[in-house]
Structures are given as C-alpha cells and as structure tokens.
Short mmCIF file of C-alpha atoms in Angstrom, two decimals:
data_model
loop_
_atom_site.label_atom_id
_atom_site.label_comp_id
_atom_site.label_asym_id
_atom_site.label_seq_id
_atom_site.Cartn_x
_atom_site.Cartn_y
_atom_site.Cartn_z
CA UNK A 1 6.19 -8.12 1.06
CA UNK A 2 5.43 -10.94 -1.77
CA UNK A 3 6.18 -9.35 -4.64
CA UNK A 4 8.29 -6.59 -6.20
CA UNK A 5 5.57 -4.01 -6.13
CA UNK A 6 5.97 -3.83 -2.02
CA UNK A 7 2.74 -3.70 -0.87
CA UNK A 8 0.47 -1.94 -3.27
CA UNK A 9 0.83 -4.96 -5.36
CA UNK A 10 -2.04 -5.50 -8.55
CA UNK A 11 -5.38 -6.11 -6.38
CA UNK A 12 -4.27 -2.95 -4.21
CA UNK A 13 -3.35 -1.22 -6.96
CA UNK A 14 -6.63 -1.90 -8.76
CA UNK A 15 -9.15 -0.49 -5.93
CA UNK A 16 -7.09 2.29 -4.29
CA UNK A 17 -8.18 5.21 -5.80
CA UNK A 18 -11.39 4.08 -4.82
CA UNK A 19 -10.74 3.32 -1.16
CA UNK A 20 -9.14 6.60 -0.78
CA UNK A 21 -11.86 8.27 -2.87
CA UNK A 22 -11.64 11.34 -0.40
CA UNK A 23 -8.40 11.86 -0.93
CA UNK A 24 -8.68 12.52 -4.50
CA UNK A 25 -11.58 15.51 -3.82
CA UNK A 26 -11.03 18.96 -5.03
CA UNK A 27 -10.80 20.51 -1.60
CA UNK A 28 -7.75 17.92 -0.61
CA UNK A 29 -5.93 17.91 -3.83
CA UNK A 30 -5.98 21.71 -5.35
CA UNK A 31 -5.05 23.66 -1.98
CA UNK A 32 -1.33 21.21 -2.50
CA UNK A 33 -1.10 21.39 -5.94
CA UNK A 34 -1.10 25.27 -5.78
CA UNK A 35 1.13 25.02 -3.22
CA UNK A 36 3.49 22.67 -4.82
CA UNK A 37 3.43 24.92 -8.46
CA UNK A 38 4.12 27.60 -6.37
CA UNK A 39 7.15 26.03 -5.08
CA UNK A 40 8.44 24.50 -8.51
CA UNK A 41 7.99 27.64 -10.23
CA UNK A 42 10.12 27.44 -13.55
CA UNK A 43 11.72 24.13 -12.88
CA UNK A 44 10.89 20.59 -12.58
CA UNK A 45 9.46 18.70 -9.15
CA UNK A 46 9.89 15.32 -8.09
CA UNK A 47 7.39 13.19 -6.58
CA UNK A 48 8.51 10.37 -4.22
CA UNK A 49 5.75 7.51 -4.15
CA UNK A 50 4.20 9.23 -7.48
CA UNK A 51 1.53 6.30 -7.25
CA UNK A 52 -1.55 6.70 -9.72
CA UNK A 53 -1.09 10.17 -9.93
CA UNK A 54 -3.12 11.92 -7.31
CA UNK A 55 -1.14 14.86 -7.17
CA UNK A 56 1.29 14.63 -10.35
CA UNK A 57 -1.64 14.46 -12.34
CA UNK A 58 -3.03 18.21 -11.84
CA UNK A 59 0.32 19.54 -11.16
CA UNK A 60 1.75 18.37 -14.66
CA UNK A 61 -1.25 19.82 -15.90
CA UNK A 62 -0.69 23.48 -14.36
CA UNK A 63 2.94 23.14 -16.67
CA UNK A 64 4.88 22.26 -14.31
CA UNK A 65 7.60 18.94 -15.20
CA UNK A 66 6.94 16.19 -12.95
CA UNK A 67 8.66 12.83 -12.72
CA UNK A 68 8.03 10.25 -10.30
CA UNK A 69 9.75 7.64 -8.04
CA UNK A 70 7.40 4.61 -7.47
CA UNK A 71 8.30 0.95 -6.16
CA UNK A 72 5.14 -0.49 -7.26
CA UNK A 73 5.03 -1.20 -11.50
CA UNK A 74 1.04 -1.77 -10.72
CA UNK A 75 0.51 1.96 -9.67
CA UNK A 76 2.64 3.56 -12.22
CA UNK A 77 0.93 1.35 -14.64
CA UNK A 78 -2.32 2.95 -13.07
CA UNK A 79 -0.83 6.29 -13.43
CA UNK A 80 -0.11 6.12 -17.26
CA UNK A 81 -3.30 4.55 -18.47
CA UNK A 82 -4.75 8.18 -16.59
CA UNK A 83 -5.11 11.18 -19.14
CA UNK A 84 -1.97 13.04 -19.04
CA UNK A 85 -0.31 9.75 -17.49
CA UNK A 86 1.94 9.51 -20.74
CA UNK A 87 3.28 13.26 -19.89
CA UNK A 88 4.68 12.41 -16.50
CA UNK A 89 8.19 10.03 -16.35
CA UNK A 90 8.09 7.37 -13.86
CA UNK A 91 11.55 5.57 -12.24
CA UNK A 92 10.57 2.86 -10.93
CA UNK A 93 12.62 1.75 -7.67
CA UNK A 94 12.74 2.38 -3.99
CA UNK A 95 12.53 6.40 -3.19
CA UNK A 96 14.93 6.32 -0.16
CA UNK A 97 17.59 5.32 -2.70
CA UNK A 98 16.54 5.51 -6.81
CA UNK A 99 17.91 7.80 -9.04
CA UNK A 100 15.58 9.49 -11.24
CA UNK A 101 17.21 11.70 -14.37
CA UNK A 102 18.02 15.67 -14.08
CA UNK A 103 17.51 17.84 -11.42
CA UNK A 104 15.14 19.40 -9.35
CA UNK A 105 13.51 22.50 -8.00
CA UNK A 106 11.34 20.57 -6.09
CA UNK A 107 10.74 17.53 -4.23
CA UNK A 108 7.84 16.15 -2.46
CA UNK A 109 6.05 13.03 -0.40
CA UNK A 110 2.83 13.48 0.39
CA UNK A 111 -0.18 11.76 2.63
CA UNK A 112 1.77 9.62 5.12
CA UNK A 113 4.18 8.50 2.58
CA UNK A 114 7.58 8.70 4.54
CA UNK A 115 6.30 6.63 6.81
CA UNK A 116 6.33 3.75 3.87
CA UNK A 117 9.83 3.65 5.06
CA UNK A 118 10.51 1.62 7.96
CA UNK A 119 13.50 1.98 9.36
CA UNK A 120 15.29 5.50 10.73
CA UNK A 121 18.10 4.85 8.35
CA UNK A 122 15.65 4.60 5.32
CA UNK A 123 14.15 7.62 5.87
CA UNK A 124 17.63 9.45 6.29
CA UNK A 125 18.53 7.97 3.40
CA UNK A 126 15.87 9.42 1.37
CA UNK A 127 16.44 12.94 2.93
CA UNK A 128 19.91 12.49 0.97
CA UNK A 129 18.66 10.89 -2.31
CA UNK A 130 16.42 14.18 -2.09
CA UNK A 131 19.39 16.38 -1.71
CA UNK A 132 21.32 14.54 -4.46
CA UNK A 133 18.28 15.54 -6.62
CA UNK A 134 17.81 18.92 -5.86
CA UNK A 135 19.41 22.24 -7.00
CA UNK A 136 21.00 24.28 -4.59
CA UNK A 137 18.17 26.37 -3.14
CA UNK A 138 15.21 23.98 -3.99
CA UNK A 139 12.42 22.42 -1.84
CA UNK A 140 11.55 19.22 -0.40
CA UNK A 141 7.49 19.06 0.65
CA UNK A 142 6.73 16.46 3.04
CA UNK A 143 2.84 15.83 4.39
CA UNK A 144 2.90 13.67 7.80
CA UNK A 145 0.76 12.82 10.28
CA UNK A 146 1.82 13.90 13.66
CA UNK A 147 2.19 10.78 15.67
CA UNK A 148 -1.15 10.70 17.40
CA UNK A 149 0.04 9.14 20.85
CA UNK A 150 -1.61 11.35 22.90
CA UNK A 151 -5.05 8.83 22.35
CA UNK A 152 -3.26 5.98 24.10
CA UNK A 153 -4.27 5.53 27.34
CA UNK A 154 -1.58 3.03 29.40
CA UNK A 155 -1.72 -0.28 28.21
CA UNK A 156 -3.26 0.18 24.91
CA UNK A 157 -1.76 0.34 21.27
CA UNK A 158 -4.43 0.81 19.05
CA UNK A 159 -6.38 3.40 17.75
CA UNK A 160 -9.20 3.35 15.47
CA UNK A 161 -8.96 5.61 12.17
CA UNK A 162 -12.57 4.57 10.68
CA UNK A 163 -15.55 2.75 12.03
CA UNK A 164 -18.12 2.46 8.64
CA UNK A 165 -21.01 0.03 8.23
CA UNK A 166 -18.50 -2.61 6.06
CA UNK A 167 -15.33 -1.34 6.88
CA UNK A 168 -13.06 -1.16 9.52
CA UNK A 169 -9.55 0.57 9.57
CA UNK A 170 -7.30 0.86 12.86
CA UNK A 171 -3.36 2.02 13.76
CA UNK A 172 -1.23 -0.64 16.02
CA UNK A 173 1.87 1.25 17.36
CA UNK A 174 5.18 0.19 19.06
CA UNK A 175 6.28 2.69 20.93
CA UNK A 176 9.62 1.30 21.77
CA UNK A 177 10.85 1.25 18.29
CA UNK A 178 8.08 4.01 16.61
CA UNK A 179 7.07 1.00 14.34
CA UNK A 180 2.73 1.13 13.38
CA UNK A 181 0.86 -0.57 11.07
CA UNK A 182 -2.18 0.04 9.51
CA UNK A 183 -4.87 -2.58 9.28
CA UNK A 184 -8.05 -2.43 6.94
CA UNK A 185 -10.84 -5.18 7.87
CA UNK A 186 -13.61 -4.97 5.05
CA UNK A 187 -17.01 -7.06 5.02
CA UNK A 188 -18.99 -6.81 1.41
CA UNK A 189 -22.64 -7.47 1.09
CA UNK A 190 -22.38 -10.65 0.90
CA UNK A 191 -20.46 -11.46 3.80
CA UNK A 192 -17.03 -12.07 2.20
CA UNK A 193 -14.36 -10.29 4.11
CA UNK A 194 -10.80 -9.07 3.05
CA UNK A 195 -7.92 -7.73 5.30
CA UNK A 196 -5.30 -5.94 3.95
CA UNK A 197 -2.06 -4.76 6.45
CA UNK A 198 0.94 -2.25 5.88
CA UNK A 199 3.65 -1.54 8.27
CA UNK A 200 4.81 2.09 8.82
CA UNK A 201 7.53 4.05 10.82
CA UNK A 202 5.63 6.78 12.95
CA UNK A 203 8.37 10.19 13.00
CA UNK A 204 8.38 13.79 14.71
CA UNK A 205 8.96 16.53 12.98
CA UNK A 206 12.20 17.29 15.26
CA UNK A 207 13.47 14.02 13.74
CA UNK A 208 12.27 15.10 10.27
CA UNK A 209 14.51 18.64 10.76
CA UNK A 210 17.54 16.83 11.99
CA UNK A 211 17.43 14.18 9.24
CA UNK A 212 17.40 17.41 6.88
CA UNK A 213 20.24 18.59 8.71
CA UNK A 214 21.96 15.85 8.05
CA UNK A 215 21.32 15.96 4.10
CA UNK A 216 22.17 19.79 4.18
CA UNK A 217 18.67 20.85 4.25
CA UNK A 218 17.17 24.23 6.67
CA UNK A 219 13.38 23.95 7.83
CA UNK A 220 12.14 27.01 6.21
CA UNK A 221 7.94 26.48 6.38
CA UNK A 222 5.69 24.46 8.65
CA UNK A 223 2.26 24.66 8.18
CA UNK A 224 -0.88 22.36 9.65
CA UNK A 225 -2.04 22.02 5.75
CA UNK A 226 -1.73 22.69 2.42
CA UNK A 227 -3.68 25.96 3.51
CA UNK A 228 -0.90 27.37 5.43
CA UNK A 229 -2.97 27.36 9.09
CA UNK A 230 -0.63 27.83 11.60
CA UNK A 231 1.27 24.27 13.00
CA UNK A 232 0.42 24.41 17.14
CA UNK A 233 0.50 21.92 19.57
CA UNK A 234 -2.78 20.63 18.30
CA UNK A 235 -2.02 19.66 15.00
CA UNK A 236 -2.51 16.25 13.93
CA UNK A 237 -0.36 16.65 10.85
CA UNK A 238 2.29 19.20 9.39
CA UNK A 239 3.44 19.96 5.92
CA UNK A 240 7.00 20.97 6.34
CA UNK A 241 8.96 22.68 3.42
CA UNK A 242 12.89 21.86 3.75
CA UNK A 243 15.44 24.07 1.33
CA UNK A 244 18.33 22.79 -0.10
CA UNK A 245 21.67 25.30 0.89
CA UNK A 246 22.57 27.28 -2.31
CA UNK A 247 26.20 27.23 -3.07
#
C-alpha cells in the first residue's frame, strides 16, 4: 500500500466503475439488491467496502438505510458526488475493525470483497465487528468466489480471468498460505501500458461458517447467486447468508 486509501487509491478510484462496467449491469446488480431489501426489511443494512456505491446506491433507493464502511476516502468521495450519494453515511476505516454508528439488521460484503483482507485473523475479525453491529437475529450477506483450484494443473499457479484485445487480467495463488493476487496488464491504443496489482486471501466456505461460529453467527442460506440456484459442487461462487443468535 502507498497511501491511506489501501489500494483503490485516486487513479483507481477514478476508472473503476468503468473497468468493472459489467458489474454495474441491471442483471448483476437488481437480482442482490432485492435480495438484500428483502433481508433488511424495516431496519438498516451495513455495507462493508461500500465503495462508489454499486449496490448501496439502488438499495438506499428501494428505502432501505444504508451506511457504509470504506478504507479508501477516493471511493467514498466517488460515492457521494453519485445521485443519492449524500443519502447514504460513509465511516471511513478498515471493515475488519471500524465502528460505524447504530445497529443493524443487516450486513453485507459483496463481489470478492472479504478477500480484501489478507490475513485469517482479519477476516475473523470482521466476522466479529459484524456481530458487534448487528441485532440479535440479523444477517450478514457475503458474495465469494469459490477458490477455483481445481484449474491448476501441478506446477502451475496462475490462472487467467480475461484475455481482451488491450487487456489482460490473471490470478497468482499460494497455496501454502491461501494468499492470491490479482494482476491487470492493460495496453491503450497507443501503446502505453499500465499494470495495476492487489493481493487477496482465497477462503472456503467451511472456513467462512466456522469464522461465523466463532462470532456467534449460524449458516442459515447458501445459494450459487443472488438468484437463489442451488450451491453444488460446481459452483464457482456462493452467497452465504449468516444470522446473528437472538437473545
């Protein structure tokens, strides 16, 4: 890291909407925002990693409360120039550990973004900021990738994740110590080339139910997607929905 906005510092900040333009599609952001209402219901949700507002965005706009927890100033500061940017509170601060004000019905990380912790112990850690947050019998929402290890033949550690015309993206894994980075190679026009790098901690969703063990928290739902498909063997991600014990 060079600065105090991590890695999505201001030229990250300033393009990433754009580089994950498919991310922000109606088919991959209403099917979780319906989800996530449903979820919230009456009460206020949380987003961890709030970012520019992908997903706080609609769902404050459906009625529901939303605050965020974000590390990087430049992406909030995205987030609140947005329309409806000045309606959702922003703590800035690390998610594993940052206390944002009030309660919560519901919590959520979403697209990869527990992995932005790198260590085991950071990601318990936020499994018990969330349960400091949450009201007994509320929800914590957490979209992962499933490891994808099964493409590594012996002797390899990386796997491509897009192959375009100017751009190049690819996963480098550790298997010993379930660190991975993700590396984005990018070649303009004009031949000018940028590379941008973020380092990751791959986890199973066993480890994901024990770590919300740990914080008092009972796997209730695990889907494939936001579209509740069934979560087999095949899946390459999950979206996992932990609840809080009620007193």
């Amino acid at each position: 890291m060079t600065d105090n906005d991590g890695y999505f510092s201001e030229p990250i900040a300033a393009t990433y909407d754009e580089s994950t333009a498919d991310m922000f599609a109606p088919d991959a952001v209403e099917p979780a925002v319906a989800l996530l209402a449903e979820l919230a219901g009456e009460g206020r949700a949380l987003e961890l990693g709030i970012g520019t507002g992908r997903i706080a965005l609609p769902l404050a706009a459906r009625g529901v409360d939303v605050h965020g927890i974000e590390l990087s100033r430049a992406m909030a500061n995205r987030l609140r120039d947005k329309p409806g940017g000045d309606a959702v509170g922003v703590t800035i601060g690390d998610f594993a550990t940052a206390r944002a004000p009030g309660d919560f019905t519901l919590a959520y990380l979403v697209f990869n973004t527990i992995m932005n912790l790198t260590t085991q112990d950071a990601q318990v850690d936020c499994f018990r900021n969330v349960a400091r947050h949450l009201k007994p019998g509320g929800t914590f929402v957490v979209e992962v990738m499933v490891p994808d290890l099964r493409r590594l033949p012996p002797g390899q550690n990386t796997v491509p994740f897009h192959v375009g015309d100017n751009r190049l993206g690819f996963d480098t894994y550790d298997l010993a110590t379930q660190a991975m980075s993700s590396h984005h190679v990018k070649v303009t026009e004009d031949g000018q080339g940028s590379f941008w790098s973020i380092p990751f901690r791959y986890v199973w969703p066993a480890e994901l139910d024990l770590m919300a063990r740990l914080a008092g928290m009972r796997l209730r739902e695990r889907w494939e997607d936001w579209g509740r498909k069934p979560f087999t063997h095949d899946s390459r991600q999950h979206v996992s929905v932990w609840e809080k014990a009620a007193d």
